[in-house]
Coordinates of C-alpha atoms and ligand atoms in Angstrom, one line a residue:
M152 CA 0.0 0.0 -0.1
T153 CA 1.2 3.5 -1.1
I154 CA 0.3 6.7 0.0
R155 CA -0.9 9.3 -2.5
A156 CA -1.8 12.8 -2.6
V157 CA -5.1 12.9 -4.7
V158 CA -7.0 16.0 -6.1
T159 CA -10.3 16.2 -4.7
G160 CA -10.9 19.5 -5.8
A161 CA -9.9 22.6 -8.1
G162 CA -11.0 26.1 -8.4
H163 CA -9.9 29.5 -9.3
Y164 CA -10.4 33.1 -9.3
L165 CA -9.9 35.8 -12.0
P166 CA -10.2 39.6 -11.2
E167 CA -13.0 41.4 -12.8
R168 CA -11.2 43.7 -14.8
V169 CA -10.3 42.5 -18.6
V170 CA -7.6 44.4 -20.2
P171 CA -7.1 43.8 -23.6
N172 CA -3.9 44.0 -25.9
S173 CA -5.3 47.2 -27.5
E174 CA -5.3 49.1 -24.3
F175 CA -1.4 49.2 -24.0
E176 CA -1.1 51.2 -27.6
K177 CA -2.5 54.0 -26.1
S178 CA 0.3 54.8 -23.9
L179 CA 3.5 52.5 -25.2
D180 CA 5.0 52.0 -29.1
T181 CA 3.6 48.4 -29.2
S182 CA 0.5 46.5 -31.0
D183 CA -1.9 44.0 -30.4
E184 CA -0.3 42.5 -33.3
W185 CA 2.9 42.3 -31.9
I186 CA 1.8 40.8 -28.6
R187 CA 0.1 38.2 -30.1
A188 CA 2.3 37.3 -32.5
R189 CA 5.5 37.2 -30.1
S190 CA 3.7 35.7 -26.9
G191 CA 0.3 34.7 -27.8
I192 CA -1.8 37.0 -25.4
E193 CA -4.9 38.6 -26.1
R194 CA -6.2 39.8 -22.8
R195 CA -5.4 39.5 -19.1
H196 CA -6.9 40.5 -15.9
F197 CA -5.8 43.1 -13.5
A198 CA -7.3 43.1 -9.6
A199 CA -9.0 46.0 -8.7
E200 CA -7.5 48.9 -6.5
G201 CA -7.2 47.6 -3.0
E202 CA -7.8 44.1 -4.2
L203 CA -5.1 42.1 -2.4
T204 CA -3.3 38.7 -3.4
S205 CA -5.1 36.9 -0.4
D206 CA -8.2 38.3 -1.7
L207 CA -7.7 36.4 -4.8
A208 CA -6.4 33.5 -3.1
T209 CA -9.2 33.1 -0.9
K210 CA -11.6 33.1 -3.8
A211 CA -10.0 30.6 -5.3
A212 CA -9.5 28.5 -2.4
R213 CA -13.4 28.6 -1.7
N214 CA -14.1 27.0 -5.1
A215 CA -11.8 24.4 -4.2
L216 CA -13.1 23.6 -1.3
A217 CA -16.4 23.4 -2.4
Q218 CA -15.7 21.4 -5.2
A219 CA -13.9 19.0 -3.1
G220 CA -17.1 18.8 -0.4
I221 CA -14.7 20.1 2.9
D222 CA -14.7 22.8 5.2
A223 CA -11.4 24.6 5.7
N224 CA -11.3 23.4 9.2
Q225 CA -10.5 19.9 7.7
I226 CA -7.7 21.1 5.9
D227 CA -4.0 20.2 7.8
A228 CA -1.5 22.6 5.7
L229 CA -2.1 25.3 3.4
V230 CA 0.4 26.2 1.2
L231 CA 0.5 29.4 -0.9
A232 CA 2.9 29.8 -3.8
T233 CA 3.5 33.6 -4.3
S234 CA 6.1 36.2 -5.4
T235 CA 3.6 38.9 -4.3
A236 CA 2.3 38.7 -1.0
D237 CA 0.1 41.5 0.6
L238 CA 2.7 42.5 3.0
T239 CA 6.5 41.4 3.8
F240 CA 5.3 39.5 6.8
P241 CA 3.3 37.7 8.1
S242 CA 3.0 35.2 5.4
A243 CA -0.1 35.8 2.5
A244 CA -1.1 32.1 3.6
T245 CA -1.8 33.2 7.0
M246 CA -4.1 35.7 5.6
V247 CA -5.9 33.3 3.6
Q248 CA -6.1 31.1 6.6
A249 CA -7.9 33.9 8.6
N250 CA -10.4 34.7 5.8
L251 CA -11.5 31.0 5.5
G252 CA -11.8 30.8 9.0
M253 CA -9.5 28.1 9.4
T254 CA -8.2 28.0 13.0
R255 CA -6.3 24.9 12.9
G256 CA -3.0 23.5 11.1
F257 CA -0.3 25.3 9.6
A258 CA 0.1 27.8 6.6
F259 CA 3.3 29.2 5.0
D260 CA 3.9 30.8 1.5
V261 CA 6.4 29.3 -0.8
Q262 CA 8.8 31.7 -3.5
A263 CA 9.8 30.1 -6.4
V264 CA 8.3 32.8 -8.9
C265 CA 7.0 31.1 -11.7
A266 CA 8.0 27.9 -10.9
G267 CA 6.2 28.5 -7.4
F268 CA 3.4 25.9 -8.1
A269 CA 5.3 23.3 -8.8
Y270 CA 7.6 24.2 -5.8
A271 CA 4.1 23.8 -3.8
L272 CA 2.6 20.8 -4.8
S273 CA 5.9 19.3 -4.4
N274 CA 6.2 20.5 -0.7
A275 CA 2.6 19.3 -0.2
N276 CA 3.1 16.1 -1.4
A277 CA 6.3 15.8 0.8
L278 CA 3.5 16.7 3.9
I279 CA 1.1 14.0 3.1
L280 CA 3.7 11.2 2.1
S281 CA 5.8 11.8 5.5
G282 CA 2.5 11.8 7.3
Q283 CA 2.1 15.1 8.5
A284 CA -1.1 16.2 6.8
K285 CA -3.6 14.2 5.7
R286 CA -5.5 17.5 3.6
V287 CA -3.4 19.9 2.1
L288 CA -4.8 23.1 0.1
V289 CA -2.6 24.4 -2.4
I290 CA -2.7 27.6 -3.8
G291 CA -0.9 30.0 -6.6
A292 CA -2.1 33.2 -6.3
E293 CA -0.2 36.8 -7.8
T294 CA -0.8 40.5 -8.3
F295 CA 2.0 40.8 -11.0
S296 CA 0.6 44.0 -12.0
R297 CA 1.7 45.7 -8.9
I298 CA 5.4 45.3 -10.2
M299 CA 5.1 46.3 -13.6
D300 CA 7.3 48.6 -15.0
W301 CA 4.1 50.5 -17.3
T302 CA 6.7 52.1 -19.3
D303 CA 8.8 49.1 -20.1
R304 CA 6.6 47.6 -23.1
S305 CA 9.2 44.5 -23.0
T306 CA 7.5 43.2 -19.6
C307 CA 4.3 44.9 -18.9
V308 CA 2.2 43.8 -21.7
L309 CA 3.0 40.3 -20.6
F310 CA 1.5 39.7 -16.9
G311 CA -1.3 39.1 -15.2
D312 CA -3.6 38.8 -12.0
G313 CA -5.3 35.7 -10.8
A314 CA -5.3 32.4 -8.5
G315 CA -6.0 29.0 -8.5
A316 CA -6.1 26.2 -5.9
L317 CA -6.1 22.4 -5.4
V318 CA -7.2 20.5 -2.7
L319 CA -5.1 17.5 -2.1
E320 CA -6.0 14.5 0.3
A321 CA -3.7 11.3 1.3
Q322 CA -5.2 8.1 -0.4
E323 CA -4.2 4.6 -0.6
G324 CA -2.5 3.6 -4.0
Q325 CA -1.2 0.4 -5.5
G326 CA 2.2 2.0 -5.9
T327 CA 1.9 2.1 -9.6
P328 CA 1.4 4.8 -12.4
E329 CA -2.1 3.9 -12.6
D330 CA -2.5 5.3 -8.9
R331 CA -4.8 8.5 -8.9
G332 CA -2.7 11.5 -7.5
I333 CA 1.0 13.1 -7.4
L334 CA 3.3 10.2 -9.1
S335 CA 6.4 12.3 -9.3
T336 CA 7.9 15.9 -8.9
D337 CA 11.5 17.2 -10.4
L338 CA 12.9 20.5 -9.0
H339 CA 15.6 22.8 -9.8
S340 CA 17.5 26.0 -9.7
D341 CA 20.5 28.1 -10.6
G342 CA 20.9 31.4 -8.8
R343 CA 23.5 32.0 -11.3
H344 CA 21.1 33.3 -13.5
R345 CA 19.3 35.6 -11.2
D346 CA 20.3 38.7 -13.2
I347 CA 17.8 37.7 -16.4
L348 CA 14.7 38.1 -14.4
Y349 CA 14.1 39.8 -11.0
V350 CA 12.6 42.5 -9.4
D351 CA 14.8 45.5 -8.6
G352 CA 13.6 46.3 -5.0
G353 CA 12.5 44.3 -1.7
V354 CA 12.9 44.8 1.9
S355 CA 16.2 45.3 2.2
T356 CA 16.7 48.5 -0.3
Q357 CA 13.1 49.4 1.1
T358 CA 11.6 50.0 -2.4
T359 CA 8.9 47.3 -3.9
G360 CA 10.8 47.5 -7.5
Y361 CA 9.7 46.4 -10.7
L362 CA 10.2 43.1 -12.6
R363 CA 13.0 43.4 -15.1
M364 CA 13.7 40.8 -17.6
Q365 CA 15.9 40.0 -20.5
G366 CA 13.1 38.0 -22.6
R367 CA 15.2 36.6 -25.1
E368 CA 17.7 35.3 -22.3
V369 CA 14.8 33.7 -20.6
F370 CA 13.3 32.2 -23.5
R371 CA 16.7 30.4 -24.4
H372 CA 16.7 28.6 -21.1
A373 CA 12.8 27.9 -21.0
I374 CA 12.6 25.5 -23.7
E375 CA 15.6 23.4 -23.2
K376 CA 15.0 23.3 -19.1
L377 CA 11.3 22.6 -19.6
A378 CA 11.6 19.6 -21.6
A379 CA 14.6 18.3 -19.6
T380 CA 12.2 18.8 -16.0
A381 CA 9.2 16.9 -17.6
N382 CA 11.1 14.1 -18.9
A383 CA 12.9 13.7 -15.8
A384 CA 9.6 13.8 -13.6
M385 CA 8.2 11.3 -16.1
E386 CA 10.9 9.0 -15.8
K387 CA 10.8 8.9 -12.1
A388 CA 6.8 8.3 -12.6
G389 CA 7.6 5.4 -14.6
V390 CA 5.6 7.1 -18.0
T391 CA 6.0 7.8 -21.4
T392 CA 4.9 10.3 -23.8
D393 CA 2.7 7.8 -25.0
D394 CA 0.8 7.7 -21.5
V395 CA 0.2 11.6 -21.2
D396 CA -3.2 12.7 -21.8
W397 CA -2.6 16.4 -21.1
I398 CA 0.5 18.7 -20.7
V399 CA -0.5 21.7 -18.3
P400 CA 2.2 23.8 -19.0
H401 CA 3.3 27.5 -17.3
Q402 CA 1.4 29.9 -19.3
A403 CA 4.3 32.6 -20.3
N404 CA 4.5 32.5 -24.0
I405 CA 2.7 30.3 -26.5
R406 CA 6.3 30.1 -28.5
I407 CA 7.7 28.3 -25.3
I408 CA 4.7 25.9 -25.2
Q409 CA 4.7 24.6 -28.6
G410 CA 8.5 24.8 -28.3
T411 CA 8.8 22.3 -25.2
A412 CA 5.7 20.2 -26.4
K413 CA 7.6 19.7 -29.8
K414 CA 10.7 19.1 -27.8
M415 CA 8.7 16.5 -25.5
G416 CA 7.4 15.0 -29.1
L417 CA 3.5 15.6 -27.9
P418 CA 1.1 17.6 -30.2
M419 CA -0.6 20.6 -29.3
A420 CA -4.0 19.1 -29.3
K421 CA -2.6 17.3 -26.2
V422 CA -1.6 20.9 -24.2
V423 CA -4.0 22.9 -22.1
V424 CA -3.6 26.8 -23.3
T425 CA -4.7 29.3 -21.0
V426 CA -2.1 32.1 -22.2
Q427 CA -4.4 34.2 -24.5
D428 CA -7.0 34.5 -21.7
H429 CA -4.8 35.3 -18.5
G430 CA -1.6 36.3 -19.9
N431 CA 1.6 35.1 -17.5
T432 CA 0.3 35.2 -14.1
S433 CA 3.1 33.6 -12.6
A434 CA 2.9 31.1 -9.4
A435 CA -1.0 31.0 -10.4
S436 CA -0.6 30.2 -14.1
I437 CA -1.0 26.5 -13.5
P438 CA -3.6 26.1 -11.1
L439 CA -5.6 28.4 -13.1
A440 CA -5.2 26.4 -16.1
L441 CA -6.1 23.4 -14.4
S442 CA -9.3 24.6 -13.0
V443 CA -10.2 25.8 -16.1
A444 CA -9.7 23.1 -18.1
S445 CA -11.1 20.7 -15.5
E446 CA -14.3 23.1 -15.7
R447 CA -14.3 23.0 -19.4
G448 CA -14.0 19.1 -19.4
Q449 CA -10.9 18.9 -20.9
I450 CA -9.5 17.0 -17.9
A451 CA -10.9 14.2 -16.5
P452 CA -10.5 12.5 -13.5
G453 CA -8.0 9.3 -14.6
D454 CA -5.9 11.7 -17.2
L455 CA -2.1 11.7 -16.7
I456 CA -1.2 15.2 -16.2
V457 CA 2.5 16.8 -16.8
T458 CA 2.9 20.3 -15.5
E459 CA 6.2 22.4 -15.8
A460 CA 7.2 25.7 -15.0
I461 CA 10.3 28.1 -14.9
G462 CA 11.1 31.3 -13.8
G463 CA 13.1 34.0 -11.8
G464 CA 16.1 32.4 -10.1
L465 CA 16.3 30.5 -12.5
A466 CA 13.8 28.0 -10.7
W467 CA 12.0 25.5 -12.8
G468 CA 10.5 22.2 -12.3
A469 CA 7.9 19.5 -13.2
V470 CA 5.0 17.4 -11.3
V471 CA 3.2 14.5 -13.1
L472 CA 0.0 13.6 -11.5
R473 CA -3.0 11.5 -12.3
W474 CA -6.3 13.8 -12.2
Ligands
UT7_791 O1 7.2 33.3 -16.7 C1 8.6 33.9 -16.3 C2 9.5 33.1 -17.6 N1 9.0 34.5 -18.5 C3 9.2 33.9 -19.9 O2 9.0 32.7 -20.1 C4 9.3 35.1 -21.0 C5 10.3 34.7 -21.6 N2 10.5 35.4 -23.0 C6 9.7 35.8 -23.9 O3 8.5 35.4 -23.6 C7 9.9 36.3 -24.9 O4 11.2 36.8 -24.9 C8 9.3 38.1 -25.1 C9 7.8 37.8 -25.4 C10 9.3 38.5 -23.4 C11 9.9 38.5 -26.0 O5 10.2 38.1 -27.5 P1 11.3 38.2 -28.4 O6 10.5 37.3 -29.6 O7 12.3 37.3 -27.6 O8 11.5 39.4 -28.7 P2 12.7 40.4 -28.1 O9 13.0 40.7 -26.9 O10 14.2 39.6 -29.1 O11 12.7 41.7 -28.8 C12 12.3 41.9 -30.3 C13 12.0 43.4 -31.0 C14 12.9 44.0 -29.9 O12 13.2 45.2 -30.8 P3 14.4 45.3 -31.8 O13 15.7 45.4 -30.7 O14 14.7 43.9 -32.4 O15 14.5 46.4 -32.8 C15 12.2 44.8 -29.1 O16 12.8 46.2 -28.6 O17 10.7 43.6 -30.3 C16 10.7 44.7 -29.2 N3 9.9 44.4 -28.6 C17 8.5 45.1 -28.7 N4 7.8 45.7 -29.7 C18 6.8 46.0 -29.6 C19 9.6 44.4 -27.3 N5 8.7 44.4 -26.4 C20 8.1 44.9 -27.3 C21 6.5 45.3 -27.4 N6 6.1 45.6 -28.5 N7 5.6 44.9 -26.3

């Protein structure tokens, strides 16, 4: 008998305000055509004034809990992936814990930028496999609109706000790839590349700072590292591309998504794509895509899913799970 961390609920929340590419044409030397062609993005959601990352996370979490049919007080641990927490401390996770009326268990943030959800899932899986928690609420939530330099056309047109959440529960499996739940995780980071994607502010500098990115450099690393980590995770899980029903990639750029699928030898028909509607929501992009795809009926119970992501650090990783 093997313990598996099985997804029993998924939910998401997107802020009301939808901003089409054309909006940027008013203030920047850019075009809808350039943004679509180079990134695949058509629109994104931006949080309202005063709307916090923990607000988005709380709404996504409520939807996931409702789908799982459980109360927040049945959760043992809450893991929130974000790089845009409300305050320096306490963690956004404890804000969400309070918002949900969850008075037991423990909550903490994970910060691995766009790879944050892979890191959070891996942490949640470890908590369940080690017996420290039976039910874990895993959330990815971001308000990247707060760290955009609105005069920098090479970054501000690419990102959006949103949140997604999964409920993971300990269930018995057979120890085979046929089990439902997380089958493997594969994480990496390499701080030598910290200068190609970072925020030029923080507590020590007493500024919030803005996101800075050498897009072409990040792009170059992305396809190679994403395909490698996805393949490594599949090998650990004992599955091959023939077994894969869906790739649910980090949604940064359609060209990265297509390039990675091609390198893995998988057709785009097996890839969940939401980048056109959400832009890059960093740690929120994978749980958002999972929840949206599940709602659309694209991914169904029993499907084998590979998720992969890369972002600032560089940090990257992949998770193989059976839905
Ligand atoms: O989630 C975290 C990880 N992040 C990513 O995965 C992002 C990775 N990078 C990318 O997605 C792409 O590199 C970008 C979408 C950021 C840029 O696409 P690109 O094909 O790599 O373009 P580029 O940076 O090579 O720029 C091409 C040209 C440049 O002009 P010159 O130097 O060729 O004259 C840019 O100045 O496009 C220009 N450009 C723009 N033009 C119109 C840059 N941004 C814009 C813009 N509108 N918004």
